[in-house]
mmCIF file of C-alpha atoms in Angstrom:
data_model
loop_
_atom_site.group_PDB
_atom_site.id
_atom_site.type_symbol
_atom_site.label_atom_id
_atom_site.label_comp_id
_atom_site.label_asym_id
_atom_site.label_seq_id
_atom_site.Cartn_x
_atom_site.Cartn_y
_atom_site.Cartn_z
ATOM 1 C CA MET A 1 -60.339 185.279 55.527
ATOM 2 C CA SER A 2 -63.184 182.763 55.375
ATOM 3 C CA ILE A 3 -63.482 179.191 54.179
ATOM 4 C CA THR A 4 -65.727 178.110 51.322
ATOM 5 C CA ILE A 5 -68.678 175.741 51.603
ATOM 6 C CA ASP A 6 -66.605 173.062 49.830
ATOM 7 C CA GLU A 7 -63.789 173.445 52.367
ATOM 8 C CA PHE A 8 -66.334 173.252 55.194
ATOM 9 C CA ARG A 9 -67.819 170.057 53.707
ATOM 10 C CA GLN A 10 -64.336 168.505 53.564
ATOM 11 C CA PHE A 11 -63.537 169.692 57.095
ATOM 12 C CA PHE A 12 -66.712 168.259 58.558
ATOM 13 C CA ALA A 13 -66.423 165.005 56.595
ATOM 14 C CA LYS A 14 -62.907 164.501 57.983
ATOM 15 C CA ARG A 15 -64.081 165.340 61.511
ATOM 16 C CA MET A 16 -66.790 162.680 61.191
ATOM 17 C CA GLU A 17 -64.342 160.113 59.767
ATOM 18 C CA ASN A 18 -61.900 160.707 62.615
ATOM 19 C CA LYS A 19 -62.092 157.828 65.086
ATOM 20 C CA GLU A 20 -61.493 159.911 68.200
ATOM 21 C CA GLU A 21 -64.270 159.724 70.757
ATOM 22 C CA ASN A 22 -66.548 162.609 69.862
ATOM 23 C CA HIS A 23 -70.312 162.535 69.725
ATOM 24 C CA PHE A 24 -70.327 162.347 65.913
ATOM 25 C CA ASN A 25 -68.553 159.003 66.031
ATOM 26 C CA LEU A 26 -70.074 157.612 69.208
ATOM 27 C CA LEU A 27 -73.582 158.160 67.817
ATOM 28 C CA GLY A 28 -72.602 157.017 64.313
ATOM 29 C CA PHE A 29 -73.663 160.202 62.518
ATOM 30 C CA THR A 30 -73.146 160.381 58.778
ATOM 31 C CA ASN A 31 -73.434 163.573 56.794
ATOM 32 C CA LEU A 32 -75.613 163.075 53.755
ATOM 33 C CA GLN A 33 -75.806 166.639 52.460
ATOM 34 C CA LEU A 34 -74.501 170.093 53.348
ATOM 35 C CA ASP A 35 -75.234 173.281 51.443
ATOM 36 C CA TYR A 36 -75.730 176.936 52.318
ATOM 37 C CA GLY A 37 -78.515 176.983 54.900
ATOM 38 C CA THR A 38 -79.351 173.262 54.720
ATOM 39 C CA ALA A 39 -78.032 169.989 56.079
ATOM 40 C CA LYS A 40 -79.082 166.354 56.124
ATOM 41 C CA MET A 41 -77.672 163.743 58.506
ATOM 42 C CA GLU A 42 -78.373 160.147 59.450
ATOM 43 C CA MET A 43 -77.924 158.230 62.683
ATOM 44 C CA PRO A 44 -78.010 154.456 62.176
ATOM 45 C CA TYR A 45 -79.910 152.247 64.584
ATOM 46 C CA ASN A 46 -77.611 151.135 67.392
ATOM 47 C CA GLU A 47 -78.580 148.857 70.275
ATOM 48 C CA LEU A 48 -76.279 150.864 72.560
ATOM 49 C CA LEU A 49 -78.624 153.848 72.134
ATOM 50 C CA ILE A 50 -81.830 152.063 73.136
ATOM 51 C CA GLY A 51 -83.869 154.074 75.624
ATOM 52 C CA ASN A 52 -86.540 151.452 76.284
ATOM 53 C CA PRO A 53 -85.339 147.825 76.275
ATOM 54 C CA ASP A 54 -88.913 146.524 75.954
ATOM 55 C CA THR A 55 -89.487 148.286 72.629
ATOM 56 C CA GLY A 56 -85.942 148.724 71.295
ATOM 57 C CA ILE A 57 -86.628 152.402 70.576
ATOM 58 C CA VAL A 58 -83.649 154.768 70.500
ATOM 59 C CA ALA A 59 -83.344 157.155 73.455
ATOM 60 C CA ASP A 60 -84.639 160.695 72.981
ATOM 61 C CA GLY A 61 -81.259 162.146 73.963
ATOM 62 C CA ALA A 62 -79.581 160.535 70.967
ATOM 63 C CA MET A 63 -82.241 161.963 68.663
ATOM 64 C CA MET A 64 -81.810 165.403 70.291
ATOM 65 C CA ALA A 65 -78.080 165.268 69.598
ATOM 66 C CA LEU A 66 -78.818 164.412 65.958
ATOM 67 C CA LEU A 67 -81.252 167.264 65.387
ATOM 68 C CA ASP A 68 -79.123 169.816 67.270
ATOM 69 C CA THR A 69 -76.014 168.832 65.291
ATOM 70 C CA CYS A 70 -77.820 168.858 61.950
ATOM 71 C CA CYS A 71 -79.324 172.290 62.633
ATOM 72 C CA ALA A 72 -75.913 173.539 63.820
ATOM 73 C CA LEU A 73 -74.393 172.473 60.504
ATOM 74 C CA ALA A 74 -77.051 174.337 58.530
ATOM 75 C CA SER A 75 -76.644 177.430 60.720
ATOM 76 C CA ALA A 76 -72.848 177.411 60.398
ATOM 77 C CA THR A 77 -73.058 177.990 56.657
ATOM 78 C CA VAL A 78 -75.098 181.200 56.649
ATOM 79 C CA LYS A 79 -72.677 183.420 58.529
ATOM 80 C CA GLU A 80 -70.133 185.569 56.737
ATOM 81 C CA ASN A 81 -67.377 183.395 58.189
ATOM 82 C CA ILE A 82 -68.552 179.779 58.238
ATOM 83 C CA SER A 83 -68.363 178.574 61.840
ATOM 84 C CA PHE A 84 -70.343 176.886 64.595
ATOM 85 C CA SER A 85 -72.207 178.805 67.268
ATOM 86 C CA PRO A 86 -73.768 177.679 70.543
ATOM 87 C CA THR A 87 -77.386 176.551 70.732
ATOM 88 C CA LEU A 88 -79.602 179.248 72.186
ATOM 89 C CA ASP A 89 -82.939 177.423 72.252
ATOM 90 C CA LEU A 90 -84.205 174.000 71.207
ATOM 91 C CA ARG A 91 -87.896 173.088 70.968
ATOM 92 C CA VAL A 92 -89.034 169.643 69.844
ATOM 93 C CA ASP A 93 -92.463 168.327 68.911
ATOM 94 C CA HIS A 94 -92.522 164.545 69.148
ATOM 95 C CA MET A 95 -94.876 163.326 66.440
ATOM 96 C CA GLY A 96 -94.698 159.584 66.950
ATOM 97 C CA LEU A 97 -92.437 156.844 68.204
ATOM 98 C CA PRO A 98 -89.540 155.855 65.979
ATOM 99 C CA GLU A 99 -89.424 152.250 64.850
ATOM 100 C CA ALA A 100 -86.712 150.025 66.231
ATOM 101 C CA ASN A 101 -84.003 148.816 63.831
ATOM 102 C CA LEU A 102 -84.354 151.790 61.457
ATOM 103 C CA PRO A 103 -82.002 154.781 61.113
ATOM 104 C CA LEU A 104 -83.089 158.304 61.994
ATOM 105 C CA ILE A 105 -82.693 160.899 59.234
ATOM 106 C CA CYS A 106 -82.670 164.613 60.030
ATOM 107 C CA GLU A 107 -83.174 167.382 57.474
ATOM 108 C CA ALA A 108 -82.506 170.933 58.634
ATOM 109 C CA GLU A 109 -82.791 174.398 57.131
ATOM 110 C CA VAL A 110 -82.130 177.968 58.170
ATOM 111 C CA TYR A 111 -85.300 179.945 57.648
ATOM 112 C CA ARG A 112 -84.077 183.305 58.985
ATOM 113 C CA HIS A 113 -80.915 184.810 60.384
ATOM 114 C CA THR A 114 -80.039 188.135 61.943
ATOM 115 C CA ASP A 115 -76.940 189.557 63.601
ATOM 116 C CA THR A 116 -78.063 188.067 66.932
ATOM 117 C CA VAL A 117 -79.970 184.842 66.156
ATOM 118 C CA ILE A 118 -79.897 182.111 63.508
ATOM 119 C CA PHE A 119 -83.304 180.399 63.245
ATOM 120 C CA THR A 120 -83.413 176.794 62.029
ATOM 121 C CA ARG A 121 -86.050 174.101 61.731
ATOM 122 C CA CYS A 122 -85.750 170.410 61.096
ATOM 123 C CA SER A 123 -87.651 167.206 60.661
ATOM 124 C CA VAL A 124 -86.554 163.754 61.838
ATOM 125 C CA HIS A 125 -87.942 160.758 59.945
ATOM 126 C CA GLN A 126 -87.094 157.171 59.129
ATOM 127 C CA GLY A 127 -87.292 157.330 55.356
ATOM 128 C CA ASP A 128 -90.780 158.729 54.852
ATOM 129 C CA THR A 129 -90.658 162.538 54.984
ATOM 130 C CA GLU A 130 -94.458 162.623 55.238
ATOM 131 C CA ARG A 131 -94.312 160.725 58.560
ATOM 132 C CA PRO A 132 -91.845 162.576 60.784
ATOM 133 C CA VAL A 133 -90.905 161.199 64.181
ATOM 134 C CA ALA A 134 -90.173 164.747 65.391
ATOM 135 C CA ARG A 135 -89.969 168.330 64.237
ATOM 136 C CA ALA A 136 -87.838 170.937 65.942
ATOM 137 C CA LEU A 137 -86.997 174.621 66.020
ATOM 138 C CA VAL A 138 -83.410 175.295 67.050
ATOM 139 C CA ASN A 139 -81.907 178.760 67.409
ATOM 140 C CA PHE A 140 -78.239 179.651 67.587
ATOM 141 C CA THR A 141 -76.326 182.684 68.850
ATOM 142 C CA PRO A 142 -73.680 183.898 66.407
ATOM 143 C CA ILE A 143 -70.484 184.724 68.268
ATOM 144 C CA ASP A 144 -67.208 186.290 67.199
ATOM 145 C CA LYS A 145 -65.105 183.321 68.272
ATOM 146 C CA PRO A 146 -66.535 180.043 66.944
ATOM 147 C CA ILE A 147 -66.754 177.025 69.247
ATOM 148 C CA ILE A 148 -64.952 174.859 66.657
ATOM 149 C CA ASP A 149 -61.925 176.312 64.897
ATOM 150 C CA THR A 150 -62.924 176.672 61.240
ATOM 151 C CA SER A 151 -60.103 179.028 60.350
ATOM 152 C CA PRO A 152 -58.601 178.284 56.927
ATOM 153 C CA ASP A 153 -55.341 177.048 58.500
ATOM 154 C CA ASN A 154 -57.112 174.630 60.862
ATOM 155 C CA VAL A 155 -59.461 173.371 58.133
ATOM 156 C CA LYS A 156 -56.431 172.599 55.974
ATOM 157 C CA ARG A 157 -54.739 170.764 58.872
ATOM 158 C CA VAL A 158 -57.861 168.692 59.602
ATOM 159 C CA VAL A 159 -58.345 167.718 55.955
ATOM 160 C CA GLU A 160 -54.660 166.842 55.491
ATOM 161 C CA HIS A 161 -54.333 164.895 58.762
ATOM 162 C CA GLY A 162 -57.418 162.696 58.592
ATOM 163 C CA GLY A 163 -59.717 164.630 60.918
ATOM 164 C CA GLN A 164 -57.276 165.700 63.612
ATOM 165 C CA ALA A 165 -56.456 169.339 64.146
#
């Protein structure tokens, strides 16, 4: 038995609202859009994530977490049973420095998937899609046992209990 895209949206929204210390909350991620094969997320500017104090620019690691998570969301939706899989490969092209004090927005899509690899690509920008800060290719390995429990029973528990399984 599988969950629907609507159930997955609710599940992930509750996971992001949950105040436990997970990387979604620590980095301030918000989910802007989630459909079959696509996802859009935002990470607000946060002084705690500054990588260079002289410029105020957010650390690359925070941006990597954003693009990996956004691509993982898109990839989770294309499998027969919606679920997360581990990252196989992540390649990033930095296309310019992000501006301080502005959020980072990531838009991801699955452009191909097979039984052994889910291929995604994404763009990170700060409001102007024509001026990306980075572009990335991220591949995932579908596995039989997902790394986050998205079984119908657990999804129902998470949604009913405010993000906690």
